[in-house]
CSV table of C-alpha atoms and ligand atoms in Angstrom, one decimal:
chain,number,residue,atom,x,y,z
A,1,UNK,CA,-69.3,94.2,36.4
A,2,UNK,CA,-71.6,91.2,37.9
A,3,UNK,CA,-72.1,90.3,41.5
A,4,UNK,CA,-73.0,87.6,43.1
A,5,UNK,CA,-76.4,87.5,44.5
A,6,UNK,CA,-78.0,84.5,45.3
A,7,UNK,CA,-77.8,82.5,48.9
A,8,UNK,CA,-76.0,79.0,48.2
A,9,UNK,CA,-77.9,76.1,49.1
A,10,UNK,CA,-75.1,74.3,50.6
A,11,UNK,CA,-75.2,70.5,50.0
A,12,UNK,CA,-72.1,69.6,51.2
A,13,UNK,CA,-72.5,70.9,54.7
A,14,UNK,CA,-76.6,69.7,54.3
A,15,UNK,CA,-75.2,66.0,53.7
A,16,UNK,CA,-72.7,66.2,56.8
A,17,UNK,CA,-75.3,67.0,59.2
A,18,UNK,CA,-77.7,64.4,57.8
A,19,UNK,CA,-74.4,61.7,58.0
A,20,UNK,CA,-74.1,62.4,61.9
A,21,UNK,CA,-78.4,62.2,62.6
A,22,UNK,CA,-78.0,58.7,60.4
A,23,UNK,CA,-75.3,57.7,62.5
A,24,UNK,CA,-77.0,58.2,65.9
A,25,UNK,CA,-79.7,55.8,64.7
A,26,UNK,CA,-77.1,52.7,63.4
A,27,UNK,CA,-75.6,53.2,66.8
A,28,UNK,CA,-79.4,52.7,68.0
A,29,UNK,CA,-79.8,50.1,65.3
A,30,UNK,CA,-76.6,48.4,66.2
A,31,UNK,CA,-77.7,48.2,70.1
A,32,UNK,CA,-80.7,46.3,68.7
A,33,UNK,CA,-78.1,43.6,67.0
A,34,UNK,CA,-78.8,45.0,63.8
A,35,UNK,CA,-75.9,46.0,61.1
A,36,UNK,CA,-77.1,48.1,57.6
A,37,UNK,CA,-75.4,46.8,54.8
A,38,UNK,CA,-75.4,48.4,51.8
A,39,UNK,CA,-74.1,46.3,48.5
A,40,UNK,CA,-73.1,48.0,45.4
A,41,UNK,CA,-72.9,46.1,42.0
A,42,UNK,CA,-70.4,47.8,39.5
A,43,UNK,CA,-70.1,46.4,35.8
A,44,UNK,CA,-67.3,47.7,33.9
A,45,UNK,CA,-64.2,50.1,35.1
A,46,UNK,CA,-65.6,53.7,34.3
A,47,UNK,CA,-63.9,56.6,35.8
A,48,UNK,CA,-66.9,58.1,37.0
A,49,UNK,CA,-68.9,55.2,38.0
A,50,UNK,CA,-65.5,53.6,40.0
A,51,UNK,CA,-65.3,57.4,41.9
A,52,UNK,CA,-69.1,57.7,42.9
A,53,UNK,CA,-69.1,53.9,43.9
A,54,UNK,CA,-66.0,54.6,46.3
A,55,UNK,CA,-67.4,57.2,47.8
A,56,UNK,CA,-71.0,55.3,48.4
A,57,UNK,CA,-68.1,52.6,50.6
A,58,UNK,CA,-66.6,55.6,51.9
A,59,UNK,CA,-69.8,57.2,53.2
A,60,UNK,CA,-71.0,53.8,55.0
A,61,UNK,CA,-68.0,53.7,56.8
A,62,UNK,CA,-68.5,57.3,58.2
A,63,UNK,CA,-72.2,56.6,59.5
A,64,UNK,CA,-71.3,52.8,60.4
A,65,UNK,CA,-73.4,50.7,57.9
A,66,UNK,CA,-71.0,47.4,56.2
A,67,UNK,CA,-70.8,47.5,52.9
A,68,UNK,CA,-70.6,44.6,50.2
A,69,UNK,CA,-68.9,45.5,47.1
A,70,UNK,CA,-69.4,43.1,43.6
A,71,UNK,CA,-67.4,44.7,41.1
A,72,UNK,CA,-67.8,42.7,37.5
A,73,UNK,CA,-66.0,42.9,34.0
A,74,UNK,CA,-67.9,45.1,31.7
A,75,UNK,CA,-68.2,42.2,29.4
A,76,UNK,CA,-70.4,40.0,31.8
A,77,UNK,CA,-73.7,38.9,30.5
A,78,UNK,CA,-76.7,39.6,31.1
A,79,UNK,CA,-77.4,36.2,32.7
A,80,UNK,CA,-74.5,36.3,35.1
A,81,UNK,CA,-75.5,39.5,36.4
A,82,UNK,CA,-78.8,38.4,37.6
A,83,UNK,CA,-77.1,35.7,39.6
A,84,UNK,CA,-75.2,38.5,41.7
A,85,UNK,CA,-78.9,40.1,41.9
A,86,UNK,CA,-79.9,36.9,42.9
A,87,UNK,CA,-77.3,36.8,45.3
A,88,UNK,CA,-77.5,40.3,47.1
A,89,UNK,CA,-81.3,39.5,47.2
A,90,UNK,CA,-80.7,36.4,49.7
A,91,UNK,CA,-77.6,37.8,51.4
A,92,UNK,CA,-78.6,38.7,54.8
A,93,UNK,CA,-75.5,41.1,55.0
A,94,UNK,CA,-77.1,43.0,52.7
A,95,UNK,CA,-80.2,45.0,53.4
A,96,UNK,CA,-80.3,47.5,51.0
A,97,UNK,CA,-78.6,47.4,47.7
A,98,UNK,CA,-77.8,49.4,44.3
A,99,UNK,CA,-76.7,48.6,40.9
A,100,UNK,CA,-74.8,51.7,39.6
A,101,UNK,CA,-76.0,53.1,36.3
A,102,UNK,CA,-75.4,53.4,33.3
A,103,UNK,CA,-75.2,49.8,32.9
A,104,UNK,CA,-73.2,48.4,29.3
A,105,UNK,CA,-75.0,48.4,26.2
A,106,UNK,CA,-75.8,44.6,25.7
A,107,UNK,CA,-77.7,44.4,29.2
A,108,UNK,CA,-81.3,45.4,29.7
A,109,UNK,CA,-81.6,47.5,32.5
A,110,UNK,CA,-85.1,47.4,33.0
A,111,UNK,CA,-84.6,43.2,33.6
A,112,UNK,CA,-81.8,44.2,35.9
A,113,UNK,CA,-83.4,46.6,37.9
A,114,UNK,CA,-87.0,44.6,38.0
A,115,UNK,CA,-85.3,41.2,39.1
A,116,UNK,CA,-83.8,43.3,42.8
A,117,UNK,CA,-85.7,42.7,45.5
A,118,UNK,CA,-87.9,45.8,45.9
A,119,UNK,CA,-87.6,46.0,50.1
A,120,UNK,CA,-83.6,46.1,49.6
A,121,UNK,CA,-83.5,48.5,46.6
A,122,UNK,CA,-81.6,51.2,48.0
A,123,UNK,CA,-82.4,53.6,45.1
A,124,UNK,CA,-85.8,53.3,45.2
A,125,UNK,CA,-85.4,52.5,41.2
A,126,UNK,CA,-87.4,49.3,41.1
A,127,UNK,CA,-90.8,49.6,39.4
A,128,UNK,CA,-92.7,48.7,42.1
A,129,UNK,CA,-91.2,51.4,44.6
A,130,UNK,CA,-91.7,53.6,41.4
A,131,UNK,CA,-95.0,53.0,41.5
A,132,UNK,CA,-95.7,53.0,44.9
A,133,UNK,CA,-94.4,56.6,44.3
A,134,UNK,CA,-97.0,57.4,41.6
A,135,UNK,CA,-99.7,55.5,43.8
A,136,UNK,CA,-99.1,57.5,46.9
A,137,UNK,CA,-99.9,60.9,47.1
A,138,UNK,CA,-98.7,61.3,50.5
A,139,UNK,CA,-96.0,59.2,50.9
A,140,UNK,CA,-98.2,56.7,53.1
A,141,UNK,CA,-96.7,53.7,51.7
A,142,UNK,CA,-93.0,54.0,53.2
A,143,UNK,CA,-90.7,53.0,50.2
A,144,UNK,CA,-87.6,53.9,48.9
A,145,UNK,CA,-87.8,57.4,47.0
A,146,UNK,CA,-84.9,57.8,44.0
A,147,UNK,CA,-82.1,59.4,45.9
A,148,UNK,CA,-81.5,62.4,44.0
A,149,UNK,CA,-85.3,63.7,44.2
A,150,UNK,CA,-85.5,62.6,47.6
A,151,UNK,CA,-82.0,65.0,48.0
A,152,UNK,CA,-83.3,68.0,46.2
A,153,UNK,CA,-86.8,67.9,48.4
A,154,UNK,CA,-84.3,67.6,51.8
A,155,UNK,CA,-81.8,70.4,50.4
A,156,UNK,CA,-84.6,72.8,50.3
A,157,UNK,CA,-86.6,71.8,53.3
A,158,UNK,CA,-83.6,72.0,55.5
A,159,UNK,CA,-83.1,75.3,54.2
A,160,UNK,CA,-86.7,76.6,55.2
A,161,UNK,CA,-87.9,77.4,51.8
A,162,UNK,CA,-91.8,76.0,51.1
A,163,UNK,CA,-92.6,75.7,47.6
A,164,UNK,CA,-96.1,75.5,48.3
A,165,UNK,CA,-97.9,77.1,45.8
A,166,UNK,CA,-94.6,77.9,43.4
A,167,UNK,CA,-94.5,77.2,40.1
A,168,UNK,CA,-91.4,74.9,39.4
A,169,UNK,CA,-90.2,74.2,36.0
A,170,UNK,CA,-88.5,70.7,35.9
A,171,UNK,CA,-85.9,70.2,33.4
A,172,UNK,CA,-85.7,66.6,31.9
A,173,UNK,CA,-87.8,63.3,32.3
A,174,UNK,CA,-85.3,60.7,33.5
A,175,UNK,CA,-86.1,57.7,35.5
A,176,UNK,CA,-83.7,58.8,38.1
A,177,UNK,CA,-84.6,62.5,38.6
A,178,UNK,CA,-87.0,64.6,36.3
A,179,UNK,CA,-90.2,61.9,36.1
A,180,UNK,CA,-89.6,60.5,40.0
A,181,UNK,CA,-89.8,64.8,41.3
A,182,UNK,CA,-92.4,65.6,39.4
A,183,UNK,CA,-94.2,63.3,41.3
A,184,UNK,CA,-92.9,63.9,44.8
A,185,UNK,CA,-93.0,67.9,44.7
A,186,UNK,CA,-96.9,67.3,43.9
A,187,UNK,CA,-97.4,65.5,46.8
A,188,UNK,CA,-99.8,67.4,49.4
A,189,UNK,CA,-96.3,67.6,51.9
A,190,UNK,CA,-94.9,69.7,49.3
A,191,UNK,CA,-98.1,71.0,47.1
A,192,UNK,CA,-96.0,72.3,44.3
A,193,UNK,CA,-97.4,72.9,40.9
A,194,UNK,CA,-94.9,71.0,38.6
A,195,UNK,CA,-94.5,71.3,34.7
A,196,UNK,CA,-92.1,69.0,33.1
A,197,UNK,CA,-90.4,70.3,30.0
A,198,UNK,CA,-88.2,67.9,27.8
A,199,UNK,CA,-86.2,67.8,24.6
A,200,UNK,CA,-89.6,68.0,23.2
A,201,UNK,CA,-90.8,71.2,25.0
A,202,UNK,CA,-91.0,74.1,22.3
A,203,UNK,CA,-90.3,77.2,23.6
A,204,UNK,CA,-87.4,76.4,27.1
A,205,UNK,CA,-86.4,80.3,27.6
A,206,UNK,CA,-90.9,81.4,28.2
A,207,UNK,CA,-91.1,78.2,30.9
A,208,UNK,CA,-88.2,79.5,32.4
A,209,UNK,CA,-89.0,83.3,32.9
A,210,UNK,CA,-92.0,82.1,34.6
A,211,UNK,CA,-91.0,79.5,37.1
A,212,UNK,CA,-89.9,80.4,40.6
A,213,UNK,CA,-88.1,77.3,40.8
A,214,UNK,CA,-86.0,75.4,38.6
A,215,UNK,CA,-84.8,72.2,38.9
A,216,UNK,CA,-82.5,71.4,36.1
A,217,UNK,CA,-81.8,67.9,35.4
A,218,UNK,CA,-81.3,67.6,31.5
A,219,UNK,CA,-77.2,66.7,31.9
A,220,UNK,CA,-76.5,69.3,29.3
A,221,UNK,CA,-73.5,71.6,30.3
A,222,UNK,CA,-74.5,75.3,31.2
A,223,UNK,CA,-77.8,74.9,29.4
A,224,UNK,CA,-79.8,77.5,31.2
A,225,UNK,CA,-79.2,80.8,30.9
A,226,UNK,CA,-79.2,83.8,34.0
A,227,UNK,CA,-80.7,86.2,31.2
A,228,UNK,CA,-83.7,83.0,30.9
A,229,UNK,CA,-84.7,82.9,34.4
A,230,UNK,CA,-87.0,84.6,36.3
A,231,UNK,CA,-85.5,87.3,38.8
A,232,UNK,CA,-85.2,85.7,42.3
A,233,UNK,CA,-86.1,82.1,41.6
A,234,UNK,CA,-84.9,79.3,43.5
A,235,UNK,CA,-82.7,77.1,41.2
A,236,UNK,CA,-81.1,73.6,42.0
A,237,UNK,CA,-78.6,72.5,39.6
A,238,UNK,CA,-78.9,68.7,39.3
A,239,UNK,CA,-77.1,67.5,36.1
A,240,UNK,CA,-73.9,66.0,35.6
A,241,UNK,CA,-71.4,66.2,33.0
A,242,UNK,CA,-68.0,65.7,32.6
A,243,UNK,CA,-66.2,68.3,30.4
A,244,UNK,CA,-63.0,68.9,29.0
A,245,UNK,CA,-61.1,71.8,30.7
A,246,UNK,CA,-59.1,73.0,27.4
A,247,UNK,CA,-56.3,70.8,28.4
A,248,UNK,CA,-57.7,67.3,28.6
A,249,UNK,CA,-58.5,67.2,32.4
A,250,UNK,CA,-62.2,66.1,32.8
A,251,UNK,CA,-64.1,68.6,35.0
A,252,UNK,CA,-68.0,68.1,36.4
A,253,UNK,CA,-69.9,70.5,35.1
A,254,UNK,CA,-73.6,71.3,35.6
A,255,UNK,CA,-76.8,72.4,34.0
A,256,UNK,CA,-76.7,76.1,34.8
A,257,UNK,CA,-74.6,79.2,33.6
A,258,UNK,CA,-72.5,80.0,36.5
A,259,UNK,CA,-74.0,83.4,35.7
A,260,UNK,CA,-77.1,82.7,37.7
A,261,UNK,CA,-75.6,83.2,40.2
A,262,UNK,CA,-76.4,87.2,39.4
A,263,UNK,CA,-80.3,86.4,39.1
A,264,UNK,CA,-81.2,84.1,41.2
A,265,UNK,CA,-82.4,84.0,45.0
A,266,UNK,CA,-81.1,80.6,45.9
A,267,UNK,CA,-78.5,78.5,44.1
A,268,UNK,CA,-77.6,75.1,44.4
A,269,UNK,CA,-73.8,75.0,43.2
A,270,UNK,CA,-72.5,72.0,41.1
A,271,UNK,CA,-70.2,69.9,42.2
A,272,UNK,CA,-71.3,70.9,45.9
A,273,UNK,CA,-75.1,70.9,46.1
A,274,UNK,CA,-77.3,68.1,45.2
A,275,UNK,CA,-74.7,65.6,44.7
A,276,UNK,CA,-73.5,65.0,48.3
A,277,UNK,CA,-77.2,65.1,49.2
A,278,UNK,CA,-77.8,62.3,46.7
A,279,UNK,CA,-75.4,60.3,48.0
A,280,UNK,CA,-77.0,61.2,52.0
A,281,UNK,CA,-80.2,59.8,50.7
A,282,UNK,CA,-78.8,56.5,49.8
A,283,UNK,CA,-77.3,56.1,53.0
A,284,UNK,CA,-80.6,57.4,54.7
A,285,UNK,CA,-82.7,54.5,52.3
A,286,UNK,CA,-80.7,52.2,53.6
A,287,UNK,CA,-80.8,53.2,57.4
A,288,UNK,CA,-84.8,53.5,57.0
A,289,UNK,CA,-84.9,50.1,55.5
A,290,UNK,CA,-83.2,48.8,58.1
A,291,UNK,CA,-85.4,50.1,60.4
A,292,UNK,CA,-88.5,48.8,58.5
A,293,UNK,CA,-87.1,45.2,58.7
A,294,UNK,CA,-86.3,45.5,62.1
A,295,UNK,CA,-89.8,46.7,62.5
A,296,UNK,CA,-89.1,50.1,64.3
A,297,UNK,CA,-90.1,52.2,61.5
B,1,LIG,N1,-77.7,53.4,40.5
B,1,LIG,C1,-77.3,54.6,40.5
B,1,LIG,N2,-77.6,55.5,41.5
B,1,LIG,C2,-77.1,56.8,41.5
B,1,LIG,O1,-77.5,57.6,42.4
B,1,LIG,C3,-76.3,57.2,40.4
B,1,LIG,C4,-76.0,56.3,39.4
B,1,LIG,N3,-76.5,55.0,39.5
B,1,LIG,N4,-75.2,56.7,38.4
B,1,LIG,C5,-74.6,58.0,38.3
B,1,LIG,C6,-75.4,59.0,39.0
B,1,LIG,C7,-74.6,60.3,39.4
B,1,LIG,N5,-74.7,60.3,40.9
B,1,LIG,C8,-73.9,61.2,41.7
B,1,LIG,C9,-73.7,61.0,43.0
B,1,LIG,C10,-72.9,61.9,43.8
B,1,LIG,C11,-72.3,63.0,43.2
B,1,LIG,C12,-71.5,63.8,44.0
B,1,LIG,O2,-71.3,63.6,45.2
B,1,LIG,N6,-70.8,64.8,43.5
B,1,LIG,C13,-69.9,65.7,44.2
B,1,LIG,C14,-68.5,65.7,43.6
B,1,LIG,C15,-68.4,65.8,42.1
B,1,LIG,C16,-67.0,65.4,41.5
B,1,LIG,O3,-66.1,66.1,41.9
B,1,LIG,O4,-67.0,64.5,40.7
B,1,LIG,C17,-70.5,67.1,44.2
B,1,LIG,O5,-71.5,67.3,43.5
B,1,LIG,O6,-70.0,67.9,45.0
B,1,LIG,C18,-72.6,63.2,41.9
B,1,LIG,C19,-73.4,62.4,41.1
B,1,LIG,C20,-75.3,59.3,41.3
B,1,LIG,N7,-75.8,58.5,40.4
């Protein structure tokens, strides 16, 4: 018989705290004259991308920031989309903005993503805030961090745990988590050493045993094992996949064998843990960015 061991790094109730401190300063913002808006662009009718992009509307509502919604067919081109970038770029509604990803095949998402306006991206995706990232290693230059890194960082700090010092294995080398927190858990705030192992990394199971903390961001279901980690580590499950349940209902599943659970100090579940905090960050972008244009921040 197993038993649950590990302390659950709750991201749900994280995310609800961090909603009421962001709502405090809009209502500070707002005595100012000064509304957060927060556009989303949306190509195509995905399940997925539809959900999370409602619940980005549903979230400003909560903490009082507008929100601007372009939804487009899935078979605009490439052209046409830069004119809504275009747009959200001049719209002074709009102070902070995201383009939900994965975008459709035939449009380059590098173009996209290069032609927002940098002070208004919202997922701190553009590659100038992703280098200003890479340039700073402090944090000095106040720009939009990727929200899910920026989540992960916030989940643990709020739960006291320091990983100065630890050894954390990341899990993957997307643009949106594994490459963007590398970079921020080796910042001297946070002074963690980082190895990044890929599809390419040889030998997954001996980087495991030895890390104290895992962050798993690969979007491969249950892909690390409780028997591969290392007893007591800290481990935040960060991917996302949608599985089949055995009888054709879709069901988020993450990275991690539930099984961890058994070996693990601290777990972040999935759904429940870094997801809510994701979407707390992109609220948080925007309320900062806000704050920098107003010049209060
Ligand atoms: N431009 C862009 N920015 C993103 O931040 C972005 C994106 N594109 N594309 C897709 C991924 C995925 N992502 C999630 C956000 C919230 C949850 C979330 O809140 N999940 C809940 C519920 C999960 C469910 O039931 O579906 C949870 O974990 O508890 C998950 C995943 C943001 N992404």
């Amino acid at each position: 018989m197993t038993q649950s061991t590990a302390q659950i790094l709750d991201g749900k109730a994280t995310a609800a705290a961090i909603k009421a401190e962001l709502t405090t300063r809009v209502s500070a913002l707002a005595a100012k004259g000064i509304v957060p808006g927060l556009g989303t662009i949306l190509v195509g009718s995905d399940p997925g991308s539809t959900w999370y992009v409602g619940g980005k509307h549903k979230d400003c509502a909560e903490v009082g920031i507008q929100s601007i919604r372009r939804d487009l067919p899935e078979d605009i081109s490439q052209e046409d989309l830069l004119k809504v970038v275009q747009e959200l770029n001049e719209n002074p509604e709009c102070t902070g903005y995201i383009v939900q990803l994965p975008l459709p095949k035939h449009i380059d998402q590098d173009v996209i993503l290069e032609a927002m306006d940098p002070e208004k991206d919202a997922d701190g995706l553009h590659p100038m805030n992703l280098g200003r990232l890479v340039a700073n290693v402090n944090g000095e230059m106040k720009s939009p961090l990727p929200c899910t890194p920026k989540g992960c960082v916030e989940l643990l700090r709020r739960h006291d745990i320091d990983l100065k010092g630890k050894r954390v294995l990341v899990v993957g080398r997307g643009v949106t988590i594994g490459r963007p927190i590398g970079l921020l858990l080796t910042r001297k705030e946070v002074n963690a050493t980082v190895i990044l192992a890929h599809t390419g990394t040889v030998d997954l199971p001996a980087e495991l045993k030895q890390a104290d903390v895992v962050i798993a961001a690969a979007g491969v279901p249950h892909m690390i094992k409780a028997e591969d980690l290392k007893p007591g580590a800290i481990v935040l499950d960060v991917g996302v996949s949608r599985v089949d349940d055995g009888n054709g209902k879709a069901v988020v599943t993450g990275d991690v064998d539930p099984a961890a659970a058994d070996v693990a100090a601290w777990l972040s579940p999935n759904p429940g843990g870094v997801g809510p905090m994701t979407r707390a960050m992109l609220l948080a972008n925007v309320v900062e960015s806000a704050e920098r244009q107003a010049g209060i921040a």
